[in-house]
Every structure is written in C-alpha cells, then in structure tokens.
mmCIF file of C-alpha atoms in Angstrom:
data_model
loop_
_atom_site.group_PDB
_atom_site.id
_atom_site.type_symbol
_atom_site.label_atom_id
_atom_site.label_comp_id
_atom_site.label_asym_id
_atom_site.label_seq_id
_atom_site.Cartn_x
_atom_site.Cartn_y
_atom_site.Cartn_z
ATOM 1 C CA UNK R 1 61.526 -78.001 63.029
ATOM 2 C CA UNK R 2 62.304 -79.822 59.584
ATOM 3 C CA UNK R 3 62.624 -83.767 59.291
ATOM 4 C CA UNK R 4 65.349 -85.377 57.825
ATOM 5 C CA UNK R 5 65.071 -85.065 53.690
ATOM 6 C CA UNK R 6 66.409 -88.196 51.775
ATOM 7 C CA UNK R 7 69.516 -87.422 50.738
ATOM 8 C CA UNK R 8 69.701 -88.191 46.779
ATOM 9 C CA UNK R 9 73.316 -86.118 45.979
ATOM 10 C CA UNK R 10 74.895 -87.945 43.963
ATOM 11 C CA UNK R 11 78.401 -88.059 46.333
ATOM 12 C CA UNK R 12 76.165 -88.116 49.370
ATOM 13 C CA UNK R 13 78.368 -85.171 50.453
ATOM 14 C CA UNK R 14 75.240 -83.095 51.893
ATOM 15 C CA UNK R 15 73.612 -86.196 53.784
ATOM 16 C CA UNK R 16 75.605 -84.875 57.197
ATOM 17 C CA UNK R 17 73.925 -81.459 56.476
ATOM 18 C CA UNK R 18 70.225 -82.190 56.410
ATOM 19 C CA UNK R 19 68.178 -81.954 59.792
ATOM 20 C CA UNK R 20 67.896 -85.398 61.699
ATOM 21 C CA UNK R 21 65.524 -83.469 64.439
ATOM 22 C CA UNK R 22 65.560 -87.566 66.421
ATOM 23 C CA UNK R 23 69.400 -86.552 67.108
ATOM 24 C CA UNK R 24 68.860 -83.191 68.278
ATOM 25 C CA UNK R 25 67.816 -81.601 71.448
ATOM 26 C CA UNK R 26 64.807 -79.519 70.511
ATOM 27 C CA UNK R 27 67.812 -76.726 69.979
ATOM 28 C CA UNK R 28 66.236 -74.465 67.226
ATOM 29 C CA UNK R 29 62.937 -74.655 69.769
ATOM 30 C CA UNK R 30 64.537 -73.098 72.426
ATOM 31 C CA UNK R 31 68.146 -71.476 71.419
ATOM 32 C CA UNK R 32 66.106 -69.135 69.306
ATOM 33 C CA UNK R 33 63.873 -66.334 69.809
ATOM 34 C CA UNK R 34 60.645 -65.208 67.486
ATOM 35 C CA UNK R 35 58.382 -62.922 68.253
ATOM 36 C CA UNK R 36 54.591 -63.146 67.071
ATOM 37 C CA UNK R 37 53.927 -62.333 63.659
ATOM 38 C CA UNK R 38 52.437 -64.545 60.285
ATOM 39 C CA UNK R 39 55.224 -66.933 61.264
ATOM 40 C CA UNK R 40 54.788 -67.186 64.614
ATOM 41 C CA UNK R 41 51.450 -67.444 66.974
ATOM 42 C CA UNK R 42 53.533 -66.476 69.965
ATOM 43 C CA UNK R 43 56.767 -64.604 71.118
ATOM 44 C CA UNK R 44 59.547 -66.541 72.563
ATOM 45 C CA UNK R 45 62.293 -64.956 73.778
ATOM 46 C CA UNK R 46 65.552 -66.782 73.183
ATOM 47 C CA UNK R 47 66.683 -69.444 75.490
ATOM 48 C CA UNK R 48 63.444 -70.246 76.358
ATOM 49 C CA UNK R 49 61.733 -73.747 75.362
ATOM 50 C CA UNK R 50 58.791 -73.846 72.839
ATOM 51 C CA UNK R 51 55.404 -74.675 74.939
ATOM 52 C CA UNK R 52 55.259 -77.008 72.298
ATOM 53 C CA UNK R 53 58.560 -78.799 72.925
ATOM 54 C CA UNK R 54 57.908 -82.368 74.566
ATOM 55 C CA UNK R 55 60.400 -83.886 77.051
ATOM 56 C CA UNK R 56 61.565 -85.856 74.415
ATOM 57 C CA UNK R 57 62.690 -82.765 72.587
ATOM 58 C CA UNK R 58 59.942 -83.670 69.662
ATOM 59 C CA UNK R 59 57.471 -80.875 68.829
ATOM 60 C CA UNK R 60 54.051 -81.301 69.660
ATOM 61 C CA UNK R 61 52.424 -80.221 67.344
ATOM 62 C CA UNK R 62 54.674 -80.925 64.411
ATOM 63 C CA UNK R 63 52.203 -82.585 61.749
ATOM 64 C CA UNK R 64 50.290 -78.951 62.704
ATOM 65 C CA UNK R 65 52.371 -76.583 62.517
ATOM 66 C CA UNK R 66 51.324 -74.104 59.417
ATOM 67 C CA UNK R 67 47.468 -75.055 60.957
ATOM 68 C CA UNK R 68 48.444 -73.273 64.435
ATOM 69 C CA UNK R 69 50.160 -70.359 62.704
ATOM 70 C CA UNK R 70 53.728 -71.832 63.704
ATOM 71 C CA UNK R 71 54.429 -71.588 59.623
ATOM 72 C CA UNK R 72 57.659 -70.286 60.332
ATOM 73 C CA UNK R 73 58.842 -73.186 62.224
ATOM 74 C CA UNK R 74 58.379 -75.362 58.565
ATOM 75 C CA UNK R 75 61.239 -72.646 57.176
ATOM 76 C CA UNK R 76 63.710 -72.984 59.133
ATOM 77 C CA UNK R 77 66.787 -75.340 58.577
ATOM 78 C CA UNK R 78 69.726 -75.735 60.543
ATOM 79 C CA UNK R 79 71.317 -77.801 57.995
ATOM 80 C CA UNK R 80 71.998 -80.741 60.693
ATOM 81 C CA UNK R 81 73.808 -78.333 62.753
ATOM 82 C CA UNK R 82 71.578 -79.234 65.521
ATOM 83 C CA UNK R 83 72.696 -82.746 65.711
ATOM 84 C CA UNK R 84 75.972 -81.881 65.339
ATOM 85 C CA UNK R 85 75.741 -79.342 68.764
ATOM 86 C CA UNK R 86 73.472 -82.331 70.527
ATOM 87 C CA UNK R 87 75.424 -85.469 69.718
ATOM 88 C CA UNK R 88 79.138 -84.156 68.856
ATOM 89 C CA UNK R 89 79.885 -80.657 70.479
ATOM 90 C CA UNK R 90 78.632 -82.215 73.584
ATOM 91 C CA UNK R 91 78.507 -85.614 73.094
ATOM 92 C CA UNK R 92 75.011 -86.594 73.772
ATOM 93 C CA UNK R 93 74.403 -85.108 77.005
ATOM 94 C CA UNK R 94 71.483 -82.393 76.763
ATOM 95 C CA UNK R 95 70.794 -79.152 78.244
ATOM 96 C CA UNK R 96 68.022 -80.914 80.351
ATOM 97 C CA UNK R 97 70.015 -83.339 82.095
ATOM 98 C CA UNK R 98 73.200 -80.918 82.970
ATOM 99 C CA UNK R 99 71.329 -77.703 83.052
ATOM 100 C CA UNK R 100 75.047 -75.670 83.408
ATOM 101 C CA UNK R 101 75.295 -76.378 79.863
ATOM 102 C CA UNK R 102 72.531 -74.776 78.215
ATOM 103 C CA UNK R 103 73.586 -71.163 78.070
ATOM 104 C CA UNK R 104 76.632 -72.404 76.424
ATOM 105 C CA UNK R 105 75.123 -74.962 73.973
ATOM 106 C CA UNK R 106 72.406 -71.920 73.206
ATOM 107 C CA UNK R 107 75.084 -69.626 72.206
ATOM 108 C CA UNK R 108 76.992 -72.715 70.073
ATOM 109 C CA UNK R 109 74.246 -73.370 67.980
ATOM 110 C CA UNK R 110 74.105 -70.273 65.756
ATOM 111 C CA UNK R 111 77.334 -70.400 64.757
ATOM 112 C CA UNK R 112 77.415 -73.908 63.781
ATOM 113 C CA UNK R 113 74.168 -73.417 61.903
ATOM 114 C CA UNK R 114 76.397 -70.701 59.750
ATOM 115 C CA UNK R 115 79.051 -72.876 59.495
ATOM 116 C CA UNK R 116 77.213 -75.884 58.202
ATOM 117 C CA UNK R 117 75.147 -73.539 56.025
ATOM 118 C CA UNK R 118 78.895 -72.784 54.355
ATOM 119 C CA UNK R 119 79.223 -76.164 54.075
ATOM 120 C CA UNK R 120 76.692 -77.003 51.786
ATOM 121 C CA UNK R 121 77.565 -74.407 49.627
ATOM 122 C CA UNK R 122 80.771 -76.161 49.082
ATOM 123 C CA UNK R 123 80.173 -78.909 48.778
ATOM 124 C CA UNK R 124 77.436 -78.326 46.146
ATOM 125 C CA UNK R 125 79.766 -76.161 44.574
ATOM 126 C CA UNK R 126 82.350 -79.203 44.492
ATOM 127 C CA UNK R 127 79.712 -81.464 42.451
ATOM 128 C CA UNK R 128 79.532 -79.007 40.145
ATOM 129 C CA UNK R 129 82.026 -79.802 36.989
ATOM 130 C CA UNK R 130 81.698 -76.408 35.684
ATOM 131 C CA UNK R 131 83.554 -74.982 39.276
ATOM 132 C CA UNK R 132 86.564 -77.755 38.144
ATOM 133 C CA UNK R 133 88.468 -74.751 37.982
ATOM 134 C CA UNK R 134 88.768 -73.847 41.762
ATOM 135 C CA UNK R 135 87.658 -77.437 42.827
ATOM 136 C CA UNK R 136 90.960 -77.525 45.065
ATOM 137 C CA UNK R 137 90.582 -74.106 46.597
ATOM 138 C CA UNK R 138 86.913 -74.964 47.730
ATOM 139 C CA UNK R 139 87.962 -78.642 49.282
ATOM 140 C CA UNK R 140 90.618 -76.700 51.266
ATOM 141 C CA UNK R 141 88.091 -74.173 52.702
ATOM 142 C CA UNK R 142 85.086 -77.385 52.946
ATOM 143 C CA UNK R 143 87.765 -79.008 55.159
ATOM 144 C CA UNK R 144 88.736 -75.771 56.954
ATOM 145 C CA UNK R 145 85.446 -75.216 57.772
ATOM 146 C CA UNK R 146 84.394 -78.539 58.787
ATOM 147 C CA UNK R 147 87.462 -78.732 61.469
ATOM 148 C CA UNK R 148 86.106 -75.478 62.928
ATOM 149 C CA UNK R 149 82.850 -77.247 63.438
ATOM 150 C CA UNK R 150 84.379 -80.171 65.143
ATOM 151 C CA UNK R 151 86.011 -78.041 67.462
ATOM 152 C CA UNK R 152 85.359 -77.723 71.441
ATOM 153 C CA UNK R 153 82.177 -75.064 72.348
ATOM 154 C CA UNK R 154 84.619 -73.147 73.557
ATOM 155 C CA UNK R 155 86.556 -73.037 70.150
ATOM 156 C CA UNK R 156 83.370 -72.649 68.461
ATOM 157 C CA UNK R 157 82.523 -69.165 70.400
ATOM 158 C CA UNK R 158 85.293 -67.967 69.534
ATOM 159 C CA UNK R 159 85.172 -68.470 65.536
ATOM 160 C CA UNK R 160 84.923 -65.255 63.331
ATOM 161 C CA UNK R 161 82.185 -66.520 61.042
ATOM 162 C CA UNK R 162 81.938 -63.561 59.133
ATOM 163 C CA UNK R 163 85.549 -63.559 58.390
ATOM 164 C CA UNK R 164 85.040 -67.533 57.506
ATOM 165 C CA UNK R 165 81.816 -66.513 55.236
ATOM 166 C CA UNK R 166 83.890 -63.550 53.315
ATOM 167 C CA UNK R 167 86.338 -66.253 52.055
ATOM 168 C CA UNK R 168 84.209 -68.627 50.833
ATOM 169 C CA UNK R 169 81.960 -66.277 49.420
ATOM 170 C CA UNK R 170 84.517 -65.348 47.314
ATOM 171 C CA UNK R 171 84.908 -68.564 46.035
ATOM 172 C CA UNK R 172 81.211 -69.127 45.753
ATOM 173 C CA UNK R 173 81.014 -66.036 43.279
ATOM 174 C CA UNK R 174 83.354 -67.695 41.333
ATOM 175 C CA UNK R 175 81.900 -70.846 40.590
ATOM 176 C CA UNK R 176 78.707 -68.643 40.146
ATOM 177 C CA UNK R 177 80.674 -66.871 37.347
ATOM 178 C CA UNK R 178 81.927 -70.139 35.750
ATOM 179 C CA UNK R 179 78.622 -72.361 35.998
ATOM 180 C CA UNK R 180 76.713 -69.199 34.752
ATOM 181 C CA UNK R 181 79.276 -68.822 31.531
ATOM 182 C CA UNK R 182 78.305 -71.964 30.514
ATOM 183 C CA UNK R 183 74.671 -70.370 29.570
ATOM 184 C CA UNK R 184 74.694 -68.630 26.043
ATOM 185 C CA UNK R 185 74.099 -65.296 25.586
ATOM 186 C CA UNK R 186 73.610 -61.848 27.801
ATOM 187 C CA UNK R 187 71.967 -63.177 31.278
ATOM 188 C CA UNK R 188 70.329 -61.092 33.708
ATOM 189 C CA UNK R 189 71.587 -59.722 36.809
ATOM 190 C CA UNK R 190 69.354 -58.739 39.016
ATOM 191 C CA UNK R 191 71.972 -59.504 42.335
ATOM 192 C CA UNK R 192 70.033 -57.709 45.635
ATOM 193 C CA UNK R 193 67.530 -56.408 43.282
ATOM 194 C CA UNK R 194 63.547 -55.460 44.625
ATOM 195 C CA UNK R 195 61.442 -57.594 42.769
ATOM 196 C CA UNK R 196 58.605 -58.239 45.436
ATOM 197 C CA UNK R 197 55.790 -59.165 43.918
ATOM 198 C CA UNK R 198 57.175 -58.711 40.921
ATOM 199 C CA UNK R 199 55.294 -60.517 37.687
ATOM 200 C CA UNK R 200 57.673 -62.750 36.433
ATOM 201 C CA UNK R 201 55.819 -65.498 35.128
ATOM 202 C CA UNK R 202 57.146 -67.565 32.551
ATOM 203 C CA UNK R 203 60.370 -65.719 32.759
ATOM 204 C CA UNK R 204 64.025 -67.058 30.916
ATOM 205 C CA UNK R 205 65.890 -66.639 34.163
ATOM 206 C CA UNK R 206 68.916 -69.112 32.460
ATOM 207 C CA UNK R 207 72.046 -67.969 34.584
ATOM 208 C CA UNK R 208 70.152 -64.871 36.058
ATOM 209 C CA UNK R 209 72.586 -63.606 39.251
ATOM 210 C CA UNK R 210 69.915 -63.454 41.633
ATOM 211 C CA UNK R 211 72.175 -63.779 44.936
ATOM 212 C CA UNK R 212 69.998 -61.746 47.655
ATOM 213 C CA UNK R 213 67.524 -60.895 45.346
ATOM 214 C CA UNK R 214 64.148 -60.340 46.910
ATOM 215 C CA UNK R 215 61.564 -61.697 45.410
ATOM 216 C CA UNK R 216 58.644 -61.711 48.171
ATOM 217 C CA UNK R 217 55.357 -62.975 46.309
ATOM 218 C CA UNK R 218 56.889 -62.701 43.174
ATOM 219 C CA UNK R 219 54.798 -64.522 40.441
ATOM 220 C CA UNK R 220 57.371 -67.007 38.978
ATOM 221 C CA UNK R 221 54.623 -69.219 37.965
ATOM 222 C CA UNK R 222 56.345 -71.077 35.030
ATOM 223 C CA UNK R 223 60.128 -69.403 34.626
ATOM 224 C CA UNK R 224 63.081 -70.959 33.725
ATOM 225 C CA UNK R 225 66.049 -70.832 36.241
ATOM 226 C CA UNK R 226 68.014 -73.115 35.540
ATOM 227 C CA UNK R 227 71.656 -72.472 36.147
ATOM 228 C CA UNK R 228 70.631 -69.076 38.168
ATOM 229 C CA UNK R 229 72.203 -68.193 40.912
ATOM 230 C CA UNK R 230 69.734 -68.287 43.618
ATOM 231 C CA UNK R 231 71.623 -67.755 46.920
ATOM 232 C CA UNK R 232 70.408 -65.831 49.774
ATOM 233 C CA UNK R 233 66.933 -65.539 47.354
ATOM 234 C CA UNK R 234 63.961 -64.606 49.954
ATOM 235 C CA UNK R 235 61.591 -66.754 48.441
ATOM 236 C CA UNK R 236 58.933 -65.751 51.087
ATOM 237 C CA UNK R 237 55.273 -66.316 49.393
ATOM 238 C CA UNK R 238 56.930 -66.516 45.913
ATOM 239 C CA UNK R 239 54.871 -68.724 43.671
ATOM 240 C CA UNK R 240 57.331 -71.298 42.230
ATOM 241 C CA UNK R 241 54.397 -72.964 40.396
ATOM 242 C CA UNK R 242 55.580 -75.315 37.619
ATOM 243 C CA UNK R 243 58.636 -73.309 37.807
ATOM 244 C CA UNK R 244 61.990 -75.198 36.509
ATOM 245 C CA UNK R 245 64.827 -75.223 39.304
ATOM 246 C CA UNK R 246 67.033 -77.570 37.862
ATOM 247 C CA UNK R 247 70.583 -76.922 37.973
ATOM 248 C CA UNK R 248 69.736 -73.640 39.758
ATOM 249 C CA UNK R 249 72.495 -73.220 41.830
ATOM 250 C CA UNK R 250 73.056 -72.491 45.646
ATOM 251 C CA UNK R 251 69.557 -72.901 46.409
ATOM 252 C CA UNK R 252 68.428 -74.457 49.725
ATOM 253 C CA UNK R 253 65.228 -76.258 51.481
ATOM 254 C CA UNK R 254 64.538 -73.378 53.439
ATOM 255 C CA UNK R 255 64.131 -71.217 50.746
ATOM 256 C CA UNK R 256 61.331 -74.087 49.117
ATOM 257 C CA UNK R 257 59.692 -73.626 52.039
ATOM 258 C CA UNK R 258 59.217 -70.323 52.480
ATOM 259 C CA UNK R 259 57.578 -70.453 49.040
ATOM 260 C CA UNK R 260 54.500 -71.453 47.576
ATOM 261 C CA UNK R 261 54.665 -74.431 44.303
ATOM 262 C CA UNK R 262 52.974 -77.157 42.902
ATOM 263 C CA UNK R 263 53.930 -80.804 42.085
ATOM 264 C CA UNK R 264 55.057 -79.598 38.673
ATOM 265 C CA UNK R 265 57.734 -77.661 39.856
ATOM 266 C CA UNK R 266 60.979 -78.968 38.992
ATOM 267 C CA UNK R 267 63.541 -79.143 41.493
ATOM 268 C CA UNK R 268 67.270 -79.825 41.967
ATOM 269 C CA UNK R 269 67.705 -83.203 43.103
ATOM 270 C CA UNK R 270 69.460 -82.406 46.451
ATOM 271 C CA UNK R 271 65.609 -80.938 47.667
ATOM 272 C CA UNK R 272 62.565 -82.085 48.759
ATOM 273 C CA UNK R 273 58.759 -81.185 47.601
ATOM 274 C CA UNK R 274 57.559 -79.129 50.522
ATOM 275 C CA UNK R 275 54.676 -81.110 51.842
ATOM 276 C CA UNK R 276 52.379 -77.663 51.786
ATOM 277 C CA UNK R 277 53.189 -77.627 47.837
ATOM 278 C CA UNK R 278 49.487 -78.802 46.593
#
C-alpha cells in the first residue's frame, strides 16, 4: 500500500522498518479486512485478495488510489513488516504458490506489524540524546523485540504483544518525560484529549503530551510542535499546513498521511512529504 520512503535517519536504524511493497506478497491487500466507507470503495473481508491485487502482488491501481476512493490504502504502513513475513518468516515462498500457508502467514502478519511498529519507537527513541538516560534499557527491549520477530510463525502466534507493548510503553513515556523537560516552561497536556476539529492554528504546542490525542480535522495550520509527543495522534483530515514537526517525537508516516499539509510543513527527517500534500 505505501512505497519504500528514503531512509535519511541519521544511524539508518529505521531503514529495515519502512515498507519495500517489491519484497512483499500483496499481504496488507489480502491479510486484512475493510469494509466500505471514505477509505474504502468496497468491503473486503479478511483473507481475501484486493480485486486490485495483480499476480505479481503489485496493486493495480496504485498511482490511483485516493482517485478510486481506496484513500485508506495511502494510510496504512506496516512498517516493513510485510517483507519481513514474505521474505524471512517464510523465506520467500508466497501464499500463492503453497496455498497451505496462507491462513497461517494471514494470521502472522498483524502481529509482526505491532512488533515492528515497537520497533521504531525504539529505535527513534535511541537517537534521541535527551532519552541517554534509559538508552540501555530501550536497546535491551529493541533487541528483545527484534528476536521475537525473527522467530518461526509458529513462535510468532504465540507472542503476547500486548504484554510486549506494556513494557516498552513504559519506557517510551519516559523518554517522552525526559525529551519534553528539555522544553522551558509549563507545557500542555492534552494526552487522549477530544480536540476534533478543534482550532488550533498557530498554536505553541513545544513539548505538548499529545499521546492518543484526537485531533480529527483539527486546524493546526501553522503550530509549533516541536518536541511534542505525538504518538498514537489520529491525525485523520487534520490540516498540518505550514505546521513545524521537527523534533516532534514518536510520530509516524501513517499518521502524515492520514492528514492534510502543504510543502511548507516542516517535518522530522525520518518522514516523507505525502505526495497528496499540495
């Protein structure tokens, strides 16, 4: 669904966890369901291949997707866990050619896309020298978490991921807390708040808590958030319009794309402009 960004960290730590959709079979096509809403012109049930997905596992209608009201297909990221499933988990043989493997390699695929999604939390959080502090306890759990990735399918149904996301969200909030301390003065904390649509524009967001926040159309035309914690923002429709994301932390390409910005936007290096930014 997404094309491989250019990967421009500066320890090329996150290249393994951007999408290379050439190296993966068509998984997030047909592992997962939708049903047919703004995002998506059709239901699918899950399991069940995209009409759009081409025996080479490409899409279609890729260059067209927003066009053919497939918009939520330009969202999603599985932060490369779909070439990890294709080429590693099952070494290059696809659901196609030994169909006894699909239901199985279905079933991986969501828990390696939470898994790698943990993984570039940490290891964002590792380039960060303001998380110094717990920079040993967060390589411990990036390398925990990467051996459960590299495990059999088998040993990948069987992982707890929610017991796997409760410890390193602990250590997530604390290099929120110590990247956020290094912002003067009272910040905001709006942390699961309901700010749909509301009118933030131009707003000094500096080391806001925003984790989970939801700010659906929000007008954040303008606002400053750098050094704000933005994870698990829903972005959806928010206008990001010359908005400064620099040094915003946790923030990911999914959530760019789910939101609406301009070319003066300012964005963390690790993310790309989303191509319907105008």
């Amino acid at each position: 669904m997404s094309q491989k960004h250019e990967a421009r960290s500066a320890g090329g730590d996150r290249l393994d966890l951007q999408a290379d959709c050439g190296s993966c079979f068509g998984l997030c096509c047909v592992a997962l369901p939708f049903a047919a809403s703004a995002d998506f012109a059709v239901d699918k049930p899950a399991g069940k291949p995209c009409t759009n997905l081409q025996a080479d596992f490409s899409c279609g209608i890729h260059a067209r997707l927003r066009d053919k009201g497939f918009s939520g297909c330009t969202v999603f990221d599985c932060f490369g866990a779909g070439q990890k499933v294709s080429q590693v988990t099952f070494g290059g043989t696809d659901w196609r050619s030994a169909p006894g493997t699909a239901r199985q390699m279905f079933d991986v695929f969501p828990v390696m896309r939470q898994l790698h999604e943990l993984l570039w939390y940490l290891a964002e959080a590792l380039e960060l020298p303001a998380a110094r502090p717990v920079h040993k306890d967060l390589r411990r759990a990036l390398d925990e978490t990467d051996r459960l990735t590299r495990g059999s399918a088998d040993a990948l149904a069987e992982v707890d991921v929610a017991a796997v996301r409760q410890d390193v969200n602990a250590l997530l909030l604390r290099t929120s807390e110590l990247v956020r301390a290094t912002v003067p003065g009272r910040k905001k904390n709006h942390r699961g708040a309901d700010l749909i649509g509301a009118r933030l524009r131009g707003a000094d967001l500096r080391g806001a808590n925003l984790r989970g926040a939801y700010l659906i159309a929000a007008d954040l035309k303008g606002a400053d958030l750098r050094t704000a914690d933005l994870i698990g923002v829903d972005f959806r429709d928010a206008n990001l319009s010359g908005a400064d994301l620099t040094g915003s932390i946790f923030l990911t390409q999914a959530q760019l794309n789910a939101a609406k910005g301009d070319a003066s936007a300012k964005l963390p290096e690790a993310l790309s402009r989303p191509a319907h930014w105008r």
